[in-house]
XYZ file of C-alpha atoms in Angstrom:
524
model
C 16.963 43.223 -15.254
C 17.153 46.804 -14.456
C 17.258 49.320 -17.021
C 20.875 50.196 -18.211
C 22.303 53.530 -17.586
C 24.524 55.619 -19.029
C 26.156 56.046 -22.797
C 28.959 53.530 -22.803
C 26.420 50.381 -21.228
C 24.493 51.360 -23.676
C 26.923 50.924 -26.403
C 27.466 47.615 -24.509
C 25.498 44.175 -26.102
C 22.928 42.625 -23.580
C 25.680 39.567 -23.310
C 28.087 41.753 -21.977
C 28.988 40.024 -18.466
C 29.485 43.597 -17.193
C 25.926 44.816 -18.605
C 24.568 41.672 -16.244
C 26.519 42.029 -13.838
C 25.490 45.306 -12.760
C 21.377 44.729 -13.743
C 20.832 42.031 -11.804
C 19.145 41.111 -9.459
C 21.537 39.231 -7.450
C 23.910 41.047 -4.729
C 27.932 40.960 -5.041
C 27.729 40.609 -8.975
C 27.798 44.613 -9.973
C 31.548 44.325 -7.607
C 32.757 41.880 -9.003
C 32.420 42.733 -12.950
C 32.245 46.774 -12.591
C 33.985 49.216 -14.099
C 37.597 48.947 -13.545
C 41.143 47.256 -12.975
C 42.066 44.216 -10.856
C 41.934 45.049 -7.336
C 41.753 44.105 -4.436
C 38.208 45.292 -3.337
C 37.334 43.419 -6.113
C 39.190 40.304 -5.467
C 37.082 39.811 -1.734
C 33.852 41.034 -3.698
C 35.585 37.771 -5.863
C 35.945 35.898 -3.165
C 33.599 36.158 -1.108
C 30.400 35.590 -3.998
C 32.413 31.906 -5.057
C 31.969 31.348 -0.867
C 28.513 32.457 -1.098
C 27.613 30.533 -3.823
C 28.931 27.388 -2.592
C 27.676 27.004 0.458
C 24.048 27.430 -0.664
C 25.118 24.869 -3.617
C 26.009 22.870 -0.367
C 22.903 22.876 1.706
C 20.491 23.007 -1.341
C 22.188 18.723 -1.980
C 21.765 18.434 1.659
C 18.399 19.128 1.522
C 17.434 17.254 -1.465
C 19.157 14.028 -0.218
C 17.073 14.223 2.982
C 13.899 14.851 0.663
C 15.319 11.478 -1.214
C 15.473 9.438 1.923
C 11.472 9.666 2.330
C 11.744 9.873 5.790
C 8.314 9.824 7.706
C 6.796 10.168 11.320
C 3.832 8.503 12.959
C 1.456 10.493 14.373
C -1.417 9.428 17.573
C -4.859 11.530 17.740
C -7.669 9.930 19.890
C -11.190 11.427 18.770
C -14.821 10.777 19.188
C -17.898 9.719 18.127
C -21.175 9.357 18.556
C -21.763 6.145 17.554
C -18.842 2.805 15.940
C -19.533 0.072 14.177
C -19.754 -2.886 16.461
C -16.259 -5.002 15.588
C -17.551 -8.528 14.430
C -17.495 -11.600 16.907
C -16.011 -14.902 15.801
C -15.792 -18.030 18.429
C -14.878 -21.571 18.006
C -15.418 -24.489 20.245
C -11.928 -26.174 21.012
C -13.247 -30.014 20.526
C -13.851 -29.826 16.620
C -16.336 -32.731 16.430
C -18.254 -33.966 18.630
C -18.303 -37.514 19.228
C -21.783 -38.412 18.520
C -21.811 -37.844 15.362
C -18.739 -39.958 14.402
C -19.389 -42.552 11.899
C -16.933 -45.645 11.090
C -17.159 -44.624 7.560
C -15.488 -41.076 9.208
C -12.182 -42.702 10.701
C -12.110 -44.757 7.860
C -11.441 -42.066 6.048
C -10.229 -39.032 8.649
C -9.494 -40.617 11.562
C -5.899 -40.777 10.462
C -5.227 -37.316 9.964
C -7.683 -36.216 12.368
C -7.155 -38.243 15.211
C -4.010 -40.190 14.584
C -5.586 -43.452 14.323
C -4.789 -46.495 12.230
C -7.447 -48.651 10.753
C -6.693 -51.346 13.672
C -7.590 -48.893 16.156
C -10.623 -47.967 14.873
C -12.501 -50.131 16.744
C -10.821 -50.021 19.687
C -12.002 -45.826 19.050
C -15.864 -46.436 18.549
C -15.571 -48.435 21.183
C -14.273 -45.389 24.092
C -16.499 -43.557 21.521
C -19.938 -45.532 23.807
C -20.203 -46.835 19.933
C -20.132 -50.181 18.313
C -17.802 -51.167 16.140
C -18.102 -51.140 12.802
C -20.169 -54.505 11.514
C -18.918 -57.329 9.416
C -18.325 -55.982 5.750
C -18.424 -52.280 6.427
C -17.998 -50.817 3.298
C -17.506 -46.985 2.908
C -18.363 -44.650 1.193
C -16.233 -43.799 -2.358
C -16.119 -40.624 -2.019
C -15.412 -38.298 1.274
C -16.410 -34.425 1.946
C -14.266 -33.273 5.071
C -16.349 -30.041 4.448
C -19.594 -32.118 5.253
C -18.196 -33.671 7.624
C -17.449 -30.209 9.830
C -20.373 -29.428 9.031
C -22.859 -33.160 9.871
C -20.659 -33.365 13.401
C -19.287 -29.791 14.717
C -20.570 -27.963 17.339
C -24.132 -26.728 16.277
C -24.746 -23.074 17.732
C -28.240 -23.573 18.408
C -27.118 -25.861 21.117
C -24.023 -24.103 22.622
C -26.225 -20.903 22.909
C -27.996 -20.495 25.776
C -29.048 -17.161 25.810
C -27.588 -13.951 23.574
C -28.215 -9.863 24.131
C -26.999 -7.254 22.304
C -27.424 -3.500 23.867
C -30.081 -5.393 25.956
C -32.020 -6.312 23.064
C -33.006 -10.145 22.132
C -30.194 -11.562 19.141
C -29.933 -15.704 18.335
C -28.291 -18.668 16.208
C -29.931 -16.413 13.479
C -27.847 -13.492 13.502
C -24.530 -15.554 13.695
C -22.898 -16.084 9.927
C -21.199 -19.416 9.812
C -18.110 -19.690 9.075
C -14.562 -22.751 8.784
C -11.179 -21.658 9.940
C -8.679 -24.700 11.127
C -9.916 -24.794 14.248
C -13.249 -25.969 11.873
C -16.967 -25.059 11.726
C -16.775 -21.727 13.654
C -19.239 -18.766 14.385
C -18.976 -15.217 13.575
C -21.292 -12.157 15.277
C -21.741 -9.279 12.935
C -19.613 -10.179 10.165
C -22.100 -8.116 7.801
C -22.042 -11.059 5.054
C -24.314 -11.178 2.157
C -25.200 -7.152 2.616
C -27.101 -7.641 5.992
C -26.457 -4.072 8.028
C -22.925 -3.712 10.382
C -24.699 -3.355 14.072
C -24.379 0.071 15.737
C -23.732 1.398 19.821
C -23.851 4.671 21.030
C -22.399 3.584 24.528
C -20.089 2.625 25.389
C -19.394 -0.130 28.481
C -20.880 -2.874 29.780
C -24.418 -3.520 28.799
C -23.904 -1.214 25.461
C -22.198 -3.955 23.836
C -22.931 -8.440 23.302
C -23.651 -10.745 25.940
C -23.644 -14.030 25.289
C -23.865 -17.751 28.112
C -23.029 -20.879 25.557
C -22.595 -24.013 26.322
C -19.153 -25.434 25.817
C -20.996 -28.998 26.223
C -17.916 -30.951 27.343
C -19.474 -34.300 27.200
C -19.347 -34.399 23.405
C -15.610 -33.821 23.627
C -13.281 -35.831 21.796
C -10.760 -38.317 23.790
C -7.827 -37.939 23.311
C -6.064 -40.966 21.726
C -2.628 -39.810 20.971
C -0.978 -36.769 20.836
C -0.393 -34.696 17.554
C -0.772 -31.107 16.370
C -4.281 -31.340 16.089
C -4.730 -32.759 19.657
C -6.661 -30.204 22.005
C -6.475 -30.609 25.969
C -8.919 -27.530 27.010
C -11.403 -26.873 27.385
C -13.557 -24.173 26.517
C -14.246 -21.840 22.659
C -11.958 -19.357 21.147
C -12.666 -15.390 20.362
C -11.781 -12.960 18.472
C -12.205 -9.773 17.172
C -12.085 -7.993 14.334
C -12.678 -5.713 11.732
C -15.751 -7.595 9.080
C -12.372 -7.071 6.484
C -10.072 -9.250 7.886
C -10.851 -12.673 7.925
C -10.450 -15.041 11.080
C -7.317 -16.473 11.880
C -8.360 -17.426 15.714
C -6.485 -20.448 15.268
C -3.367 -17.706 15.764
C -5.038 -14.744 17.174
C -8.194 -15.840 18.867
C -9.089 -14.949 22.737
C -9.466 -18.402 24.770
C -12.595 -18.409 26.894
C -13.003 -20.643 29.848
C -16.126 -22.459 31.228
C -16.988 -22.038 34.857
C -15.985 -17.576 33.796
C -17.915 -14.902 32.432
C -15.183 -12.784 30.984
C -15.678 -8.936 30.259
C -13.599 -8.225 27.396
C -13.413 -4.148 27.219
C -12.691 -3.249 23.234
C -10.364 0.443 21.702
C -11.020 0.661 18.437
C -7.882 1.599 16.367
C -7.323 2.929 12.464
C -4.305 2.862 11.636
C -3.249 4.573 7.987
C 0.368 3.054 6.470
C 2.262 4.889 3.799
C 2.935 3.145 0.517
C 6.776 2.669 -0.865
C 9.129 4.628 -0.881
C 7.910 6.064 2.618
C 6.851 3.320 3.507
C 6.153 -0.224 3.097
C 2.844 -1.030 2.914
C 0.392 -2.151 0.379
C -3.176 -2.189 -0.851
C -3.600 -5.256 -3.538
C -2.134 -8.369 -3.590
C 1.505 -7.985 -4.767
C 1.637 -12.078 -6.056
C 0.514 -11.637 -9.737
C 0.057 -15.736 -10.013
C -3.163 -15.469 -7.321
C -6.342 -15.486 -9.603
C -9.308 -14.145 -7.812
C -12.732 -16.018 -7.034
C -13.897 -16.782 -10.841
C -16.863 -13.920 -11.661
C -20.599 -14.886 -11.831
C -22.126 -16.569 -15.107
C -23.374 -13.082 -16.519
C -19.948 -12.252 -16.864
C -20.306 -9.380 -14.215
C -16.400 -9.477 -11.882
C -17.129 -10.668 -8.284
C -15.315 -7.845 -6.553
C -12.449 -8.290 -4.447
C -11.506 -7.916 -0.846
C -9.858 -5.641 0.723
C -6.621 -5.947 1.322
C -5.579 -7.040 4.413
C -2.670 -8.797 6.218
C -4.965 -12.195 7.469
C -6.825 -11.516 4.141
C -2.833 -11.891 2.433
C -1.648 -14.472 4.523
C -4.753 -17.040 3.712
C -4.294 -16.031 0.183
C -0.634 -16.734 0.109
C -1.276 -19.928 2.563
C -3.955 -21.233 -1.042
C -1.746 -20.821 -3.314
C 0.947 -22.604 -2.262
C -1.591 -25.518 -1.398
C -2.921 -25.320 -4.406
C 0.245 -25.160 -6.072
C 1.425 -28.861 -4.401
C -1.723 -30.027 -4.210
C -3.961 -29.783 -7.086
C -6.755 -28.597 -3.913
C -7.598 -26.757 -1.358
C -8.418 -27.096 2.573
C -11.815 -26.131 3.650
C -11.663 -23.355 4.771
C -9.153 -21.768 2.164
C -11.472 -20.401 -0.749
C -11.163 -20.957 -4.661
C -9.437 -24.722 -6.147
C -11.810 -28.723 -4.536
C -11.683 -29.819 -1.185
C -8.347 -32.022 -0.679
C -9.350 -35.392 0.165
C -8.071 -35.725 4.431
C -5.236 -36.141 5.471
C -3.219 -34.787 1.852
C -2.900 -30.776 2.304
C -2.278 -30.344 5.783
C 1.615 -31.660 6.633
C 2.237 -29.294 3.465
C 0.310 -26.575 5.155
C 2.497 -26.453 8.402
C 5.127 -27.237 6.199
C 4.199 -23.485 4.619
C 3.962 -21.431 8.203
C 6.718 -23.390 9.708
C 9.112 -22.013 6.623
C 6.929 -18.756 6.913
C 7.268 -17.910 3.091
C 4.845 -15.746 2.094
C 5.822 -12.534 2.020
C 2.401 -9.755 3.316
C 2.966 -6.076 4.174
C 0.909 -3.897 5.990
C -2.324 -2.467 4.902
C -1.908 1.211 4.132
C -6.246 1.057 5.903
C -6.473 -1.106 8.661
C -8.969 -1.625 11.889
C -7.931 -3.408 14.614
C -9.009 -3.255 18.367
C -6.919 -2.771 21.801
C -8.419 -5.860 24.257
C -8.472 -6.023 28.254
C -9.225 -8.723 29.829
C -11.033 -9.629 33.045
C -13.346 -12.020 35.433
C -15.041 -13.630 37.407
C -15.986 -17.508 38.628
C -19.554 -18.579 37.630
C -22.220 -19.361 39.006
C -21.694 -18.051 42.065
C -22.914 -20.424 45.445
C -26.635 -18.224 45.440
C -27.335 -18.862 41.774
C -25.932 -22.082 40.977
C -29.678 -23.433 41.395
C -31.538 -20.955 39.487
C -29.106 -22.162 36.892
C -29.403 -25.244 37.258
C -33.439 -24.930 37.067
C -33.298 -22.077 34.460
C -30.904 -24.436 32.144
C -32.267 -27.520 33.448
C -29.014 -29.264 34.172
C -27.333 -29.648 36.929
C -25.049 -27.404 39.238
C -21.786 -29.205 38.229
C -22.371 -28.898 34.808
C -23.053 -25.805 34.626
C -19.921 -25.496 36.983
C -17.746 -27.274 34.084
C -20.013 -26.214 30.762
C -20.929 -23.372 30.773
C -19.344 -19.335 30.552
C -20.673 -15.684 29.895
C -19.056 -13.433 27.762
C -19.466 -10.225 27.561
C -18.541 -7.702 24.906
C -17.915 -3.588 24.875
C -16.367 -0.614 23.737
C -14.907 0.773 26.753
C -15.710 4.599 25.305
C -17.424 5.786 22.576
C -13.109 7.135 20.959
C -11.321 5.931 19.074
C -7.634 6.433 18.400
C -6.126 7.212 14.887
C -2.547 6.057 13.950
C -0.965 7.759 11.200
C 2.443 7.757 9.028
C 2.426 11.019 7.642
C 5.369 12.428 5.371
C 8.284 13.562 6.966
C 9.269 16.564 5.043
C 6.989 17.461 2.182
C 8.165 18.388 -1.809
C 7.038 22.338 -0.486
C 9.107 22.176 2.517
C 12.038 21.219 0.239
C 11.038 23.994 -2.164
C 10.487 26.771 0.941
C 14.299 25.605 2.185
C 16.222 26.130 -0.944
C 14.604 29.125 -1.430
C 15.400 30.745 2.007
C 19.554 29.615 1.209
C 19.327 31.309 -1.897
C 18.155 34.028 0.108
C 20.431 34.020 3.174
C 23.276 33.196 1.339
C 23.132 35.012 -2.774
C 20.073 37.338 -1.904
C 18.414 36.063 -5.513
C 15.419 34.956 -5.866
C 13.375 32.647 -8.207
C 13.239 36.167 -10.893
C 16.860 35.709 -9.902
C 16.849 32.383 -11.993
C 14.405 33.304 -14.817
C 17.249 36.787 -15.218
C 19.772 33.981 -15.726
C 18.208 32.557 -17.885
C 17.576 35.602 -19.833
C 21.121 36.439 -20.479
C 21.723 32.612 -21.949
C 19.636 33.632 -24.323
C 21.076 36.879 -25.009
C 24.584 35.232 -24.935
C 23.390 32.594 -26.859
C 21.888 34.729 -29.380
C 25.046 36.940 -29.433
C 27.676 34.611 -29.847
C 26.416 31.355 -31.122
C 23.981 32.622 -33.330
C 25.827 35.571 -34.129
C 29.168 33.643 -34.677
C 27.344 31.601 -38.331
C 25.826 34.768 -39.282
C 29.383 36.106 -39.962
C 30.564 33.290 -40.316
C 27.926 33.141 -43.859
C 28.137 37.038 -44.325
C 31.731 36.427 -45.290
C 30.824 33.614 -47.672
C 28.489 36.190 -49.623
C 31.359 39.228 -49.993
C 33.358 36.815 -50.575
C 31.125 35.191 -54.222
C 30.217 38.839 -54.878
C 34.284 40.137 -55.181
C 35.085 37.539 -57.615
C 32.181 38.238 -59.705
C 32.996 41.807 -59.858
C 36.816 40.794 -61.042
C 35.208 38.050 -63.584
C 33.300 41.190 -64.479
C 36.207 43.760 -65.004
C 38.018 40.828 -67.569
C 35.090 41.135 -70.144
C 35.620 44.480 -70.561
C 39.377 43.949 -72.335
C 38.945 44.882 -75.946
C 39.799 42.096 -78.540
C 42.251 43.343 -81.297
C 40.572 43.049 -85.599
C 41.883 43.007 -88.571
C 42.335 45.887 -90.422
C 41.433 45.367 -93.814
C 38.998 47.945 -93.975
C 36.685 49.926 -91.836
C 36.156 49.489 -88.637
C 32.411 48.012 -89.068
C 29.922 50.016 -85.880
C 29.776 49.060 -82.911
C 26.595 47.800 -81.669
C 25.102 49.824 -78.385
C 25.334 47.898 -75.431
C 23.300 45.873 -73.927
C 22.791 46.883 -70.158
C 21.824 45.264 -67.406
C 21.506 45.412 -64.204
C 22.362 42.995 -61.241
C 20.849 44.062 -57.455
C 22.508 41.853 -54.514
C 21.168 40.855 -52.189
C 23.189 41.981 -49.305
C 25.362 45.728 -50.620
C 22.121 46.540 -52.534
C 25.171 47.089 -55.672
C 23.791 47.368 -59.922
C 26.683 46.517 -62.098
C 26.513 47.356 -65.664
C 26.842 44.041 -68.338
C 28.229 45.012 -71.625
C 28.072 42.503 -74.553
C 30.228 43.358 -77.215
């Protein structure tokens, strides 16, 4: 605060509003509480100060309200890179089981669930497969494992993969990982499973990604016996391009690739970043506390939990639902024991139809934008050459062979990032600007006001209690003086003889703590 000036102000206490107004750095107070009587000029200054303070408080309330709405904005940017991690590529044959691998025992356990067959239709279905019916006295196995059925009867990549190259270098089935999905036995390229090193690419365009040629093996497709939810009518493969952290949901998100065509898939990586509540609705952990991760290893160290993804959340939600309803799981679900054939499928389909899983977007994720184009293969000029090379007929190649090229369009990627539209620093800056504009104050002015309030508290509140205590002590001192005066009155004595000499008075000095006054007490 500014130093006081003049003998009159020097005599006033610091809690006086006129002293504060004349020394405060806030504009206008000195004209309102200055010396002199009430005048029109002082009234106009008071109105201006009140109006300015009211406008300032209104602006502050509006800024605080806007900040508490937690707005966000989305920034789109494109960045360049010299090397990009190649995505995971999952592919599945649309035909889940090979007809040559089915047995009467398989039909007994899974015929109704997978094919919609009644037990009386098993012999006719086996004859349609070119197989002999079950012999008399056939006894099915006491137990049955659906995962083993798909592992044994699903299409083998060793038979389907005719050619494989990555960035011009040969690759093979050893570069793929077997995975089970709703479509059965599938294979993932560059999955990064078991700590495998992820493949990268340093150039964009065709020839700098994954080039494969596949045989869909139409002769192994199951005959369509009855229409149900699991009946495939198409021929070809499903392909999903995804990040290594995200489990494939290929039955919902897979691309269809047909035989007789070479399909080109041009990709561009997109990195998404969203804000958590209250600015957004993203999540980095499972929202359902009842989800139990996979058990730890025998040594007791916890198994690392996979990062949160949208598809992973949906899969975990479906797994929990089926486990609670059936006490088991389907073959593509983690944890729990496998369900018998047909037990969990209706429950899973019912949950998917209800869409009862509340899964927010992940706070950080990677996805791939795709552009597709295709040409027919083989050409008339190449048909005979491919027939000799693959040891197949030209008709077989036209109906069963497909080629797939997946590559990056360019070595750049897009970033989609949510940002806070209004930060705390911006709120404080706006409040400071409004404070300086309307009342000419700053942060130090607030400290001056706090200092003045401390002075008022000390002088008015503490001073009141101090004066009250002082007056009580003064009253007790007066009462003590009156009591001592009454003892000084002479007591009459009998005149029976000469008066004995008065003993010398005993003088005692009493020191008062507040007034430092000495009293003489006479003892008679």
